[in-house]
Amino acid sequence: MKKKLSEMDYGEQGTVTEIEKDLQKRVAGMGIRVGKTLRMVTKQPIKGPFDVVVDEAETSLGLDMAGKITVEMTK
Amino acid sequence: MKILLMGHPNVGKSVFFNRLTGANVTESNYPGTTVDYTKGWMKIEGEDVEIVDVPGTFSLDPKDRAEEVAVSMLHESRDAKVIAVIDASKIERGLYLAMEIIEEGYPLVIALNMRDVAEDKNITIDADRLERILGIPVVSTVAIAGEGIKELVSRLKEAKPVNVDDIIANAANASDTESAADAGGAA
Ligand SMILES: Nc1nc2c(ncn2[C@@H]2O[C@H](COP(=O)(O)OP(=O)(O)O)[C@@H](O)[C@H]2O)c(=O)[nH]1
Ligand SMILES: [Mg+2]
């Protein structure tokens, strides 16, 4: 199942499958690329900021960014 | 000479800045913005060197005012050297920014800072190997303890522009050598 990063719930994990082009460089600088596994660690993500763990380190995204990243859920 | 301290937010740039500069520090607004930045001076081998504590940025593709200022400061200082400060426990994302700066042709040295934090997370980084791949100085540091700062300064003179194609070739060679070593180990 695919979701936007902004729709992930606390504790959910998935693999990034798509990032809107205008955002790719920006989030690459935050550790997020297609193929990376990330886990949502914000307790009640609604409007953000969305804190996710990627490569064992946290990164924080605003709603504007989190809505442009597609994730294939793995758990 | 001018040196720009660049990196993500919270990687230790200001700690470096404070350890490198003396009393002669000025804080100002970047023209036309409310973004503050600090600059100061230090002496390296008798030469007065200006050091700028550039606002933190994740990439050279700015998404807010502070990041725009960071990128403008870099682009206005075509003859500057850059100290890229990277959190060693988040090396991939830090290297992304460093590579962007390298790609634009700036001479760079890398401070792999927060080595203590990385060690606590069982992350060890082969700085020598990274240095051979990148072709620029890579120094492990713990800025709050002053570790590695002298070495970093002494190696600034080795900063030079490098070609990204060379880095890619070096990385390919490095992984060949590694698999050869692995194969040797297995035999
Ligand atoms: N453990 C550890 N903490 C550090 C190190 N360098 C800086 N810090 C701390 O990291 C935080 C951010 O440092 P700062 O210089 O303000 O980061 P900047 O946003 O890049 O300017 C501060 O609390 C520093 O004391 C280091 O090498 N090890
Ligand atoms: Mg700072």
mmCIF file of C-alpha atoms and ligand atoms in Angstrom:
data_model
loop_
_atom_site.group_PDB
_atom_site.id
_atom_site.type_symbol
_atom_site.label_atom_id
_atom_site.label_comp_id
_atom_site.label_asym_id
_atom_site.label_seq_id
_atom_site.Cartn_x
_atom_site.Cartn_y
_atom_site.Cartn_z
ATOM 1 C CA MET A 1 0.000 0.000 0.000
ATOM 2 C CA LYS A 2 1.213 3.492 -0.847
ATOM 3 C CA LYS A 3 0.726 6.642 1.192
ATOM 4 C CA LYS A 4 1.976 10.175 1.301
ATOM 5 C CA LEU A 5 4.516 10.681 4.046
ATOM 6 C CA SER A 6 2.057 13.197 5.532
ATOM 7 C CA GLU A 7 -0.515 10.381 5.899
ATOM 8 C CA MET A 8 1.728 7.995 7.816
ATOM 9 C CA ASP A 9 0.817 7.183 11.414
ATOM 10 C CA TYR A 10 3.072 6.946 14.426
ATOM 11 C CA GLY A 11 5.337 3.901 14.246
ATOM 12 C CA GLU A 12 4.587 3.148 10.612
ATOM 13 C CA GLN A 13 7.468 2.367 8.322
ATOM 14 C CA GLY A 14 7.887 2.391 4.570
ATOM 15 C CA THR A 15 10.187 2.798 1.596
ATOM 16 C CA VAL A 16 10.256 6.004 -0.398
ATOM 17 C CA THR A 17 9.040 5.370 -3.954
ATOM 18 C CA GLU A 18 8.532 8.861 -5.327
ATOM 19 C CA ILE A 19 9.479 12.449 -4.561
ATOM 20 C CA GLU A 20 8.129 15.419 -6.502
ATOM 21 C CA LYS A 21 10.888 16.831 -8.615
ATOM 22 C CA ASP A 22 11.072 20.336 -7.160
ATOM 23 C CA LEU A 23 11.754 18.783 -3.770
ATOM 24 C CA GLN A 24 14.279 16.092 -4.624
ATOM 25 C CA LYS A 25 17.465 18.065 -3.947
ATOM 26 C CA ARG A 26 16.143 19.634 -0.831
ATOM 27 C CA VAL A 27 15.143 16.384 0.859
ATOM 28 C CA ALA A 28 18.275 14.591 -0.362
ATOM 29 C CA GLY A 29 20.074 17.080 1.860
ATOM 30 C CA MET A 30 17.891 15.802 4.700
ATOM 31 C CA GLY A 31 18.762 12.154 4.054
ATOM 32 C CA ILE A 32 15.628 11.238 2.078
ATOM 33 C CA ARG A 33 15.936 9.663 -1.386
ATOM 34 C CA VAL A 34 13.936 7.125 -3.360
ATOM 35 C CA GLY A 35 14.676 3.677 -1.883
ATOM 36 C CA LYS A 36 15.302 4.889 1.667
ATOM 37 C CA THR A 37 13.368 3.337 4.540
ATOM 38 C CA LEU A 38 11.765 5.738 6.948
ATOM 39 C CA ARG A 39 9.749 5.455 10.146
ATOM 40 C CA MET A 40 7.288 8.004 11.509
ATOM 41 C CA VAL A 41 8.160 9.022 15.045
ATOM 42 C CA THR A 42 5.737 11.911 15.562
ATOM 43 C CA LYS A 43 2.991 10.808 17.952
ATOM 44 C CA GLN A 44 0.040 12.565 16.317
ATOM 45 C CA PRO A 45 1.114 13.834 12.942
ATOM 46 C CA ILE A 46 -1.633 16.007 11.493
ATOM 47 C CA LYS A 47 -0.252 19.231 10.144
ATOM 48 C CA GLY A 48 3.345 18.559 10.911
ATOM 49 C CA PRO A 49 6.149 18.970 11.473
ATOM 50 C CA PHE A 50 6.598 15.308 10.637
ATOM 51 C CA ASP A 51 9.569 13.706 12.311
ATOM 52 C CA VAL A 52 10.848 10.596 10.618
ATOM 53 C CA VAL A 53 13.843 8.408 11.249
ATOM 54 C CA VAL A 54 16.000 7.604 8.246
ATOM 55 C CA ASP A 55 19.386 5.900 8.538
ATOM 56 C CA GLU A 56 18.922 5.893 12.313
ATOM 57 C CA ALA A 57 18.785 9.680 12.506
ATOM 58 C CA GLU A 58 15.757 11.936 12.778
ATOM 59 C CA THR A 59 14.758 14.476 10.240
ATOM 60 C CA SER A 60 11.852 16.902 10.392
ATOM 61 C CA LEU A 61 9.634 17.899 7.470
ATOM 62 C CA GLY A 62 6.851 20.446 7.030
ATOM 63 C CA LEU A 63 3.449 19.548 5.580
ATOM 64 C CA ASP A 64 4.448 21.161 2.266
ATOM 65 C CA MET A 65 7.272 18.642 1.895
ATOM 66 C CA ALA A 66 5.653 15.604 3.501
ATOM 67 C CA GLY A 67 2.722 15.821 1.079
ATOM 68 C CA LYS A 68 5.047 15.459 -1.902
ATOM 69 C CA ILE A 69 6.753 12.253 -0.845
ATOM 70 C CA THR A 70 5.195 8.854 -1.595
ATOM 71 C CA VAL A 71 5.999 5.867 0.578
ATOM 72 C CA GLU A 72 5.299 2.152 0.102
ATOM 73 C CA MET A 73 4.261 0.936 3.541
ATOM 74 C CA THR A 74 6.147 -2.003 4.982
ATOM 75 C CA LYS A 75 4.678 -1.993 8.500
ATOM 76 C CA MET B 1 41.567 34.876 2.457
ATOM 77 C CA LYS B 2 37.993 34.185 3.402
ATOM 78 C CA ILE B 3 36.614 30.999 4.917
ATOM 79 C CA LEU B 4 32.961 30.044 5.041
ATOM 80 C CA LEU B 5 31.747 27.629 7.714
ATOM 81 C CA MET B 6 28.855 25.774 6.132
ATOM 82 C CA GLY B 7 26.634 22.845 7.053
ATOM 83 C CA HIS B 8 23.259 21.763 8.322
ATOM 84 C CA PRO B 9 21.739 23.481 11.352
ATOM 85 C CA ASN B 10 23.087 22.161 14.683
ATOM 86 C CA VAL B 11 26.230 20.458 13.470
ATOM 87 C CA GLY B 12 28.612 22.644 15.476
ATOM 88 C CA LYS B 13 29.443 25.489 13.072
ATOM 89 C CA SER B 14 29.176 28.159 15.759
ATOM 90 C CA VAL B 15 31.307 26.174 18.180
ATOM 91 C CA PHE B 16 34.008 26.038 15.496
ATOM 92 C CA PHE B 17 33.555 29.715 14.807
ATOM 93 C CA ASN B 18 33.984 30.654 18.458
ATOM 94 C CA ARG B 19 37.051 28.480 18.833
ATOM 95 C CA LEU B 20 38.658 29.848 15.696
ATOM 96 C CA THR B 21 38.029 33.563 16.075
ATOM 97 C CA GLY B 22 39.210 35.998 18.694
ATOM 98 C CA ALA B 23 37.504 39.050 20.142
ATOM 99 C CA ASN B 24 37.041 40.813 16.834
ATOM 100 C CA VAL B 25 33.618 39.364 15.997
ATOM 101 C CA THR B 26 30.694 41.202 14.433
ATOM 102 C CA GLU B 27 27.115 40.123 14.157
ATOM 103 C CA SER B 28 25.000 41.679 11.434
ATOM 104 C CA ASN B 29 21.868 41.308 9.410
ATOM 105 C CA TYR B 30 22.314 40.069 5.905
ATOM 106 C CA PRO B 31 21.339 43.100 3.756
ATOM 107 C CA GLY B 32 17.612 43.276 3.104
ATOM 108 C CA THR B 33 16.762 40.437 5.508
ATOM 109 C CA THR B 34 16.289 39.731 9.193
ATOM 110 C CA VAL B 35 18.749 36.857 8.958
ATOM 111 C CA ASP B 36 21.717 37.262 11.310
ATOM 112 C CA TYR B 37 25.172 35.993 10.626
ATOM 113 C CA THR B 38 28.493 36.383 12.379
ATOM 114 C CA LYS B 39 31.931 37.026 11.026
ATOM 115 C CA GLY B 40 35.330 37.319 12.608
ATOM 116 C CA TRP B 41 39.038 37.087 11.988
ATOM 117 C CA MET B 42 41.842 34.713 12.743
ATOM 118 C CA LYS B 43 45.491 34.472 11.843
ATOM 119 C CA ILE B 44 46.741 31.496 9.891
ATOM 120 C CA GLU B 45 50.503 31.379 9.341
ATOM 121 C CA GLY B 46 50.659 35.141 9.755
ATOM 122 C CA GLU B 47 47.853 35.894 7.331
ATOM 123 C CA ASP B 48 44.628 37.612 8.452
ATOM 124 C CA VAL B 49 41.769 35.360 7.476
ATOM 125 C CA GLU B 50 38.112 36.302 7.582
ATOM 126 C CA ILE B 51 35.759 33.612 8.856
ATOM 127 C CA VAL B 52 32.016 33.631 8.324
ATOM 128 C CA ASP B 53 29.552 31.542 10.345
ATOM 129 C CA VAL B 54 27.064 30.963 7.535
ATOM 130 C CA PRO B 55 23.429 30.184 8.467
ATOM 131 C CA GLY B 56 22.670 26.440 8.392
ATOM 132 C CA THR B 57 21.326 24.922 5.207
ATOM 133 C CA PHE B 58 20.360 21.419 4.089
ATOM 134 C CA SER B 59 21.132 21.930 0.421
ATOM 135 C CA LEU B 60 21.982 24.624 -2.096
ATOM 136 C CA ASP B 61 18.330 24.573 -3.163
ATOM 137 C CA PRO B 62 17.057 26.983 -0.499
ATOM 138 C CA LYS B 63 13.590 26.665 0.998
ATOM 139 C CA ASP B 64 13.555 29.588 3.444
ATOM 140 C CA ARG B 65 15.165 32.983 4.009
ATOM 141 C CA ALA B 66 18.028 31.716 6.133
ATOM 142 C CA GLU B 67 18.893 29.109 3.525
ATOM 143 C CA GLU B 68 18.682 31.711 0.765
ATOM 144 C CA VAL B 69 21.163 33.823 2.684
ATOM 145 C CA ALA B 70 23.490 30.839 3.091
ATOM 146 C CA VAL B 71 23.454 30.178 -0.644
ATOM 147 C CA SER B 72 23.872 33.887 -1.502
ATOM 148 C CA MET B 73 26.855 34.150 0.829
ATOM 149 C CA LEU B 74 28.477 31.211 -0.909
ATOM 150 C CA HIS B 75 27.823 32.590 -4.380
ATOM 151 C CA GLU B 76 29.085 36.048 -3.456
ATOM 152 C CA SER B 77 32.383 34.631 -2.284
ATOM 153 C CA ARG B 78 33.693 32.881 -5.357
ATOM 154 C CA ASP B 79 37.258 33.002 -4.012
ATOM 155 C CA ALA B 80 36.422 31.654 -0.553
ATOM 156 C CA LYS B 81 37.424 28.332 0.916
ATOM 157 C CA VAL B 82 34.700 26.326 2.605
ATOM 158 C CA ILE B 83 34.862 24.294 5.791
ATOM 159 C CA ALA B 84 31.940 21.897 5.460
ATOM 160 C CA VAL B 85 30.906 20.833 8.943
ATOM 161 C CA ILE B 86 29.173 17.454 8.964
ATOM 162 C CA ASP B 87 27.536 15.624 11.860
ATOM 163 C CA ALA B 88 29.442 12.335 11.683
ATOM 164 C CA SER B 89 26.368 10.482 12.944
ATOM 165 C CA LYS B 90 24.390 11.738 9.928
ATOM 166 C CA ILE B 91 27.098 11.532 7.352
ATOM 167 C CA GLU B 92 25.153 10.791 4.188
ATOM 168 C CA ARG B 93 22.975 13.881 4.341
ATOM 169 C CA GLY B 94 25.941 16.011 5.307
ATOM 170 C CA LEU B 95 27.991 14.725 2.405
ATOM 171 C CA TYR B 96 25.157 15.601 0.064
ATOM 172 C CA LEU B 97 25.578 19.283 0.844
ATOM 173 C CA ALA B 98 29.376 19.001 0.726
ATOM 174 C CA MET B 99 29.130 17.419 -2.736
ATOM 175 C CA GLU B 100 26.897 20.221 -3.941
ATOM 176 C CA ILE B 101 29.511 22.743 -2.841
ATOM 177 C CA ILE B 102 32.313 20.707 -4.447
ATOM 178 C CA GLU B 103 30.293 20.556 -7.648
ATOM 179 C CA GLU B 104 30.218 24.341 -7.758
ATOM 180 C CA GLY B 105 34.003 24.371 -7.766
ATOM 181 C CA TYR B 106 34.792 25.625 -4.257
ATOM 182 C CA PRO B 107 37.916 24.408 -2.468
ATOM 183 C CA LEU B 108 36.684 22.472 0.529
ATOM 184 C CA VAL B 109 37.814 20.737 3.672
ATOM 185 C CA ILE B 110 35.450 18.522 5.629
ATOM 186 C CA ALA B 111 35.122 18.517 9.413
ATOM 187 C CA LEU B 112 33.496 15.249 10.470
ATOM 188 C CA ASN B 113 32.268 16.716 13.708
ATOM 189 C CA MET B 114 30.511 15.087 16.660
ATOM 190 C CA ARG B 115 32.784 12.071 16.476
ATOM 191 C CA ASP B 116 31.847 11.432 20.128
ATOM 192 C CA VAL B 117 28.134 11.285 19.258
ATOM 193 C CA ALA B 118 28.827 8.961 16.329
ATOM 194 C CA GLU B 119 30.903 6.682 18.558
ATOM 195 C CA ASP B 120 28.062 6.491 21.057
ATOM 196 C CA LYS B 121 25.908 5.228 18.202
ATOM 197 C CA ASN B 122 28.617 2.739 17.181
ATOM 198 C CA ILE B 123 29.309 4.615 13.982
ATOM 199 C CA THR B 124 32.963 4.728 13.011
ATOM 200 C CA ILE B 125 34.044 6.497 9.869
ATOM 201 C CA ASP B 126 37.238 5.854 7.978
ATOM 202 C CA ALA B 127 38.207 9.486 7.457
ATOM 203 C CA ASP B 128 41.424 8.581 5.604
ATOM 204 C CA ARG B 129 39.544 6.529 3.102
ATOM 205 C CA LEU B 130 36.917 9.201 2.600
ATOM 206 C CA GLU B 131 39.744 11.649 2.082
ATOM 207 C CA ARG B 132 41.308 9.455 -0.609
ATOM 208 C CA ILE B 133 37.974 9.156 -2.393
ATOM 209 C CA LEU B 134 37.105 12.847 -2.224
ATOM 210 C CA GLY B 135 40.633 14.142 -2.823
ATOM 211 C CA ILE B 136 40.282 16.800 -0.105
ATOM 212 C CA PRO B 137 41.156 16.881 3.612
ATOM 213 C CA VAL B 138 38.673 15.099 5.893
ATOM 214 C CA VAL B 139 39.302 15.618 9.604
ATOM 215 C CA SER B 140 37.428 13.978 12.496
ATOM 216 C CA THR B 141 36.585 16.519 15.178
ATOM 217 C CA VAL B 142 34.838 17.009 18.498
ATOM 218 C CA ALA B 143 34.365 20.770 18.354
ATOM 219 C CA ILE B 144 33.129 21.198 21.938
ATOM 220 C CA ALA B 145 36.304 19.536 23.213
ATOM 221 C CA GLY B 146 38.549 21.329 20.714
ATOM 222 C CA GLU B 147 39.644 18.005 19.218
ATOM 223 C CA GLY B 148 40.825 18.094 15.625
ATOM 224 C CA ILE B 149 40.516 21.847 15.243
ATOM 225 C CA LYS B 150 44.260 22.479 14.929
ATOM 226 C CA GLU B 151 44.583 19.772 12.326
ATOM 227 C CA LEU B 152 41.642 21.171 10.415
ATOM 228 C CA VAL B 153 43.219 24.627 10.294
ATOM 229 C CA SER B 154 46.622 23.285 9.323
ATOM 230 C CA ARG B 155 45.082 21.413 6.426
ATOM 231 C CA LEU B 156 43.109 24.319 5.004
ATOM 232 C CA LYS B 157 45.948 24.982 2.597
ATOM 233 C CA GLU B 158 45.283 21.591 0.991
ATOM 234 C CA ALA B 159 41.718 22.546 0.103
ATOM 235 C CA LYS B 160 41.333 22.559 -3.653
ATOM 236 C CA PRO B 161 38.570 22.317 -6.223
ATOM 237 C CA VAL B 162 37.967 18.733 -7.298
ATOM 238 C CA ASN B 163 36.180 17.249 -10.246
ATOM 239 C CA VAL B 164 33.125 15.185 -9.369
ATOM 240 C CA ASP B 165 34.020 12.659 -12.101
ATOM 241 C CA ASP B 166 37.308 12.012 -10.288
ATOM 242 C CA ILE B 167 35.421 11.371 -7.057
ATOM 243 C CA ILE B 168 33.135 8.894 -8.799
ATOM 244 C CA ALA B 169 36.161 7.114 -10.292
ATOM 245 C CA ASN B 170 37.924 7.026 -6.911
ATOM 246 C CA ALA B 171 34.807 5.638 -5.248
ATOM 247 C CA ALA B 172 34.560 2.883 -7.873
ATOM 248 C CA ASN B 173 38.240 2.016 -7.351
ATOM 249 C CA ALA B 174 37.814 2.022 -3.600
ATOM 250 C CA SER B 175 34.970 -0.474 -3.761
ATOM 251 C CA ASP B 176 36.966 -2.674 -6.190
ATOM 252 C CA THR B 177 39.851 -2.708 -3.738
ATOM 253 C CA GLU B 178 37.457 -3.570 -0.958
ATOM 254 C CA SER B 179 35.922 -6.521 -2.800
ATOM 255 C CA ALA B 180 39.410 -7.688 -3.785
ATOM 256 C CA ALA B 181 40.408 -7.545 -0.116
ATOM 257 C CA ASP B 182 37.243 -9.410 0.875
ATOM 258 C CA ALA B 183 37.907 -12.075 -1.736
ATOM 259 C CA GLY B 184 41.499 -12.370 -0.509
ATOM 260 C CA GLY B 185 40.242 -12.763 3.028
ATOM 261 C CA ALA B 186 37.858 -15.552 2.030
ATOM 262 C CA ALA B 187 40.481 -17.507 0.069
HETATM 263 N N1 LIG C 1 28.704 16.087 21.628
HETATM 264 C C1 LIG C 1 29.075 17.087 20.830
HETATM 265 N N2 LIG C 1 28.339 18.210 20.790
HETATM 266 C C2 LIG C 1 28.736 19.204 19.960
HETATM 267 C C3 LIG C 1 29.896 19.102 19.171
HETATM 268 N N3 LIG C 1 30.034 20.244 18.460
HETATM 269 C C4 LIG C 1 28.987 21.028 18.806
HETATM 270 N N4 LIG C 1 28.206 20.414 19.717
HETATM 271 C C5 LIG C 1 26.950 20.905 20.317
HETATM 272 O O1 LIG C 1 25.960 20.877 19.312
HETATM 273 C C6 LIG C 1 25.038 21.941 19.472
HETATM 274 C C7 LIG C 1 24.955 22.762 18.187
HETATM 275 O O2 LIG C 1 26.175 23.450 17.993
HETATM 276 P P1 LIG C 1 26.234 24.820 17.203
HETATM 277 O O3 LIG C 1 27.647 25.226 17.091
HETATM 278 O O4 LIG C 1 25.303 25.809 17.801
HETATM 279 O O5 LIG C 1 25.644 24.345 15.803
HETATM 280 P P2 LIG C 1 25.378 25.222 14.482
HETATM 281 O O6 LIG C 1 23.872 25.321 14.353
HETATM 282 O O7 LIG C 1 25.948 24.393 13.379
HETATM 283 O O8 LIG C 1 26.047 26.540 14.655
HETATM 284 C C8 LIG C 1 25.527 22.737 20.656
HETATM 285 O O9 LIG C 1 24.795 22.329 21.776
HETATM 286 C C9 LIG C 1 26.994 22.341 20.780
HETATM 287 O O10 LIG C 1 27.488 22.436 22.079
HETATM 288 C C10 LIG C 1 30.679 17.884 19.254
HETATM 289 O O11 LIG C 1 31.689 17.684 18.570
HETATM 290 N N5 LIG C 1 30.201 16.925 20.099
HETATM 291 MG MG MG C 2 25.150 28.428 14.646
#
